[in-house]
Amino acid sequence: MQQHRTEGLAFTKEPFIADGGPCRIESIQFSMMFGEEIMKAAEVQVYRARYYDGRGVPSEGGLLDCRMGPANKKASKCTTCHGDFGDCPGHYGYVNLALPVYNVGYMATILNILNRPPPSSDEEEDARGLHARRQRASTISSSEAAKPQEASQPLGPLQFQMLLYLVALPAFEGSQRM
């Protein structure tokens, strides 16, 4: 079985089996990769919007570039790990974006926010005062403090700007670093 190694990581289709017997996991963390990390893990930059060239061969720099693995069982071997369709685990490619792209998973939330009435500075001051009073009050139960805001309640200007920033941040940072 062919393996592809990248800085101590082995990419293979075989399951990982620890050598030392059972282990206790103390913590685990998941995160998204951004710009430079994606480029380090990738084998190829996809810069052509073509699958095949004129001869029916996967286009270099295209969506089926052979450096990302064989496209099907009939295709030739992977040019990265030299594995066939069954042995090659597949390798990453990346697309360098010229502009930020919003995550479509957040579009309903963005539209909901944009359809709300515009926030006013009076509402923002009222919200800050309410938040400060709630923090000072020691009688508020944790369940009451954890209640989400109703959808019809407008956001303050700062909350609105922060939400739009957070929604666009992953795509924006990824496109800026590439």
PDB file of N, CA and C in Angstrom, residues 125-163:
ATOM      1  N   GLU A 125     -28.316  51.796  23.503  1.00  0.00           N
ATOM      2  CA  GLU A 125     -28.085  52.231  24.879  1.00  0.00           C
ATOM      3  C   GLU A 125     -28.990  51.474  25.838  1.00  0.00           C
ATOM      4  N   ASP A 126     -30.264  51.256  25.447  1.00  0.00           N
ATOM      5  CA  ASP A 126     -31.175  50.485  26.289  1.00  0.00           C
ATOM      6  C   ASP A 126     -30.664  49.063  26.478  1.00  0.00           C
ATOM      7  N   ALA A 127     -30.177  48.455  25.411  1.00  0.00           N
ATOM      8  CA  ALA A 127     -29.667  47.082  25.496  1.00  0.00           C
ATOM      9  C   ALA A 127     -28.443  47.017  26.398  1.00  0.00           C
ATOM     10  N   ARG A 128     -27.539  48.008  26.299  1.00  0.00           N
ATOM     11  CA  ARG A 128     -26.356  48.026  27.167  1.00  0.00           C
ATOM     12  C   ARG A 128     -26.757  48.165  28.628  1.00  0.00           C
ATOM     13  N   GLY A 129     -27.723  49.056  28.900  1.00  0.00           N
ATOM     14  CA  GLY A 129     -28.181  49.251  30.276  1.00  0.00           C
ATOM     15  C   GLY A 129     -28.814  47.993  30.832  1.00  0.00           C
ATOM     16  N   LEU A 130     -29.633  47.311  30.024  1.00  0.00           N
ATOM     17  CA  LEU A 130     -30.262  46.067  30.457  1.00  0.00           C
ATOM     18  C   LEU A 130     -29.208  45.006  30.734  1.00  0.00           C
ATOM     19  N   HIS A 131     -28.213  44.905  29.865  1.00  0.00           N
ATOM     20  CA  HIS A 131     -27.146  43.921  30.053  1.00  0.00           C
ATOM     21  C   HIS A 131     -26.378  44.205  31.347  1.00  0.00           C
ATOM     22  N   ALA A 132     -26.059  45.468  31.601  1.00  0.00           N
ATOM     23  CA  ALA A 132     -25.332  45.825  32.825  1.00  0.00           C
ATOM     24  C   ALA A 132     -26.169  45.518  34.061  1.00  0.00           C
ATOM     25  N   ARG A 133     -27.477  45.827  34.007  1.00  0.00           N
ATOM     26  CA  ARG A 133     -28.348  45.524  35.162  1.00  0.00           C
ATOM     27  C   ARG A 133     -28.424  44.022  35.399  1.00  0.00           C
ATOM     28  N   ARG A 134     -28.490  43.248  34.328  1.00  0.00           N
ATOM     29  CA  ARG A 134     -28.554  41.792  34.484  1.00  0.00           C
ATOM     30  C   ARG A 134     -27.272  41.239  35.091  1.00  0.00           C
ATOM     31  N   GLN A 135     -26.123  41.789  34.691  1.00  0.00           N
ATOM     32  CA  GLN A 135     -24.863  41.307  35.249  1.00  0.00           C
ATOM     33  C   GLN A 135     -24.758  41.626  36.727  1.00  0.00           C
ATOM     34  N   ARG A 136     -25.274  42.797  37.139  1.00  0.00           N
ATOM     35  CA  ARG A 136     -25.198  43.179  38.547  1.00  0.00           C
ATOM     36  C   ARG A 136     -26.173  42.400  39.413  1.00  0.00           C
ATOM     37  N   ALA A 137     -27.286  42.008  38.846  1.00  0.00           N
ATOM     38  CA  ALA A 137     -28.304  41.304  39.634  1.00  0.00           C
ATOM     39  C   ALA A 137     -27.835  39.890  39.934  1.00  0.00           C
ATOM     40  N   SER A 138     -27.870  39.531  41.193  1.00  0.00           N
ATOM     41  CA  SER A 138     -27.404  38.190  41.574  1.00  0.00           C
ATOM     42  C   SER A 138     -28.543  37.189  41.624  1.00  0.00           C
ATOM     43  N   THR A 139     -29.769  37.655  41.406  1.00  0.00           N
ATOM     44  CA  THR A 139     -30.912  36.753  41.517  1.00  0.00           C
ATOM     45  C   THR A 139     -31.325  36.127  40.198  1.00  0.00           C
ATOM     46  N   ILE A 140     -30.685  36.502  39.106  1.00  0.00           N
ATOM     47  CA  ILE A 140     -31.053  35.935  37.802  1.00  0.00           C
ATOM     48  C   ILE A 140     -30.544  34.505  37.724  1.00  0.00           C
ATOM     49  N   SER A 141     -31.423  33.603  37.374  1.00  0.00           N
ATOM     50  CA  SER A 141     -31.018  32.202  37.250  1.00  0.00           C
ATOM     51  C   SER A 141     -30.228  32.008  35.967  1.00  0.00           C
ATOM     52  N   SER A 142     -29.429  30.965  35.923  1.00  0.00           N
ATOM     53  CA  SER A 142     -28.617  30.707  34.731  1.00  0.00           C
ATOM     54  C   SER A 142     -29.487  30.384  33.524  1.00  0.00           C
ATOM     55  N   SER A 143     -30.649  29.758  33.746  1.00  0.00           N
ATOM     56  CA  SER A 143     -31.511  29.434  32.610  1.00  0.00           C
ATOM     57  C   SER A 143     -32.116  30.693  32.004  1.00  0.00           C
ATOM     58  N   GLU A 144     -32.439  31.696  32.842  1.00  0.00           N
ATOM     59  CA  GLU A 144     -32.996  32.941  32.328  1.00  0.00           C
ATOM     60  C   GLU A 144     -31.932  33.742  31.592  1.00  0.00           C
ATOM     61  N   ALA A 145     -30.709  33.723  32.095  1.00  0.00           N
ATOM     62  CA  ALA A 145     -29.624  34.472  31.461  1.00  0.00           C
ATOM     63  C   ALA A 145     -29.226  33.857  30.130  1.00  0.00           C
ATOM     64  N   ALA A 146     -29.462  32.552  29.978  1.00  0.00           N
ATOM     65  CA  ALA A 146     -29.053  31.855  28.762  1.00  0.00           C
ATOM     66  C   ALA A 146     -30.120  31.868  27.678  1.00  0.00           C
ATOM     67  N   LYS A 147     -31.279  32.527  27.921  1.00  0.00           N
ATOM     68  CA  LYS A 147     -32.339  32.554  26.920  1.00  0.00           C
ATOM     69  C   LYS A 147     -31.873  33.301  25.676  1.00  0.00           C
ATOM     70  N   PRO A 148     -32.118  32.730  24.491  1.00  0.00           N
ATOM     71  CA  PRO A 148     -31.726  33.438  23.266  1.00  0.00           C
ATOM     72  C   PRO A 148     -32.660  34.608  22.995  1.00  0.00           C
ATOM     73  N   GLN A 149     -32.194  35.596  22.258  1.00  0.00           N
ATOM     74  CA  GLN A 149     -33.031  36.727  21.892  1.00  0.00           C
ATOM     75  C   GLN A 149     -34.075  36.271  20.883  1.00  0.00           C
ATOM     76  N   GLU A 150     -35.253  36.894  20.938  1.00  0.00           N
ATOM     77  CA  GLU A 150     -36.295  36.569  19.977  1.00  0.00           C
ATOM     78  C   GLU A 150     -35.900  37.121  18.609  1.00  0.00           C
ATOM     79  N   ALA A 151     -36.387  36.465  17.567  1.00  0.00           N
ATOM     80  CA  ALA A 151     -36.025  36.856  16.205  1.00  0.00           C
ATOM     81  C   ALA A 151     -36.537  38.249  15.850  1.00  0.00           C
ATOM     82  N   SER A 152     -37.660  38.700  16.471  1.00  0.00           N
ATOM     83  CA  SER A 152     -38.222  39.992  16.122  1.00  0.00           C
ATOM     84  C   SER A 152     -37.507  41.150  16.811  1.00  0.00           C
ATOM     85  N   GLN A 153     -36.678  40.869  17.807  1.00  0.00           N
ATOM     86  CA  GLN A 153     -35.967  41.926  18.525  1.00  0.00           C
ATOM     87  C   GLN A 153     -34.808  42.437  17.666  1.00  0.00           C
ATOM     88  N   PRO A 154     -34.779  43.731  17.360  1.00  0.00           N
ATOM     89  CA  PRO A 154     -33.704  44.229  16.500  1.00  0.00           C
ATOM     90  C   PRO A 154     -32.356  44.228  17.212  1.00  0.00           C
ATOM     91  N   LEU A 155     -31.310  44.062  16.436  1.00  0.00           N
ATOM     92  CA  LEU A 155     -29.955  44.120  16.974  1.00  0.00           C
ATOM     93  C   LEU A 155     -29.490  45.567  17.026  1.00  0.00           C
ATOM     94  N   GLY A 156     -28.583  45.850  17.942  1.00  0.00           N
ATOM     95  CA  GLY A 156     -27.955  47.161  17.989  1.00  0.00           C
ATOM     96  C   GLY A 156     -26.951  47.279  16.854  1.00  0.00           C
ATOM     97  N   PRO A 157     -26.507  48.495  16.532  1.00  0.00           N
ATOM     98  CA  PRO A 157     -25.572  48.674  15.412  1.00  0.00           C
ATOM     99  C   PRO A 157     -24.288  47.869  15.576  1.00  0.00           C
ATOM    100  N   LEU A 158     -23.741  47.838  16.782  1.00  0.00           N
ATOM    101  CA  LEU A 158     -22.496  47.100  16.984  1.00  0.00           C
ATOM    102  C   LEU A 158     -22.708  45.599  16.848  1.00  0.00           C
ATOM    103  N   GLN A 159     -23.834  45.097  17.376  1.00  0.00           N
ATOM    104  CA  GLN A 159     -24.135  43.668  17.250  1.00  0.00           C
ATOM    105  C   GLN A 159     -24.307  43.294  15.783  1.00  0.00           C
ATOM    106  N   PHE A 160     -24.984  44.148  15.039  1.00  0.00           N
ATOM    107  CA  PHE A 160     -25.233  43.908  13.626  1.00  0.00           C
ATOM    108  C   PHE A 160     -23.916  43.839  12.852  1.00  0.00           C
ATOM    109  N   GLN A 161     -23.029  44.810  13.078  1.00  0.00           N
ATOM    110  CA  GLN A 161     -21.744  44.817  12.386  1.00  0.00           C
ATOM    111  C   GLN A 161     -20.907  43.605  12.763  1.00  0.00           C
ATOM    112  N   MET A 162     -20.918  43.232  14.048  1.00  0.00           N
ATOM    113  CA  MET A 162     -20.125  42.095  14.507  1.00  0.00           C
ATOM    114  C   MET A 162     -20.626  40.801  13.874  1.00  0.00           C
ATOM    115  N   LEU A 163     -21.947  40.636  13.785  1.00  0.00           N
ATOM    116  CA  LEU A 163     -22.497  39.419  13.199  1.00  0.00           C
ATOM    117  C   LEU A 163     -22.109  39.303  11.725  1.00  0.00           C
TER     118      LEU A 163
END
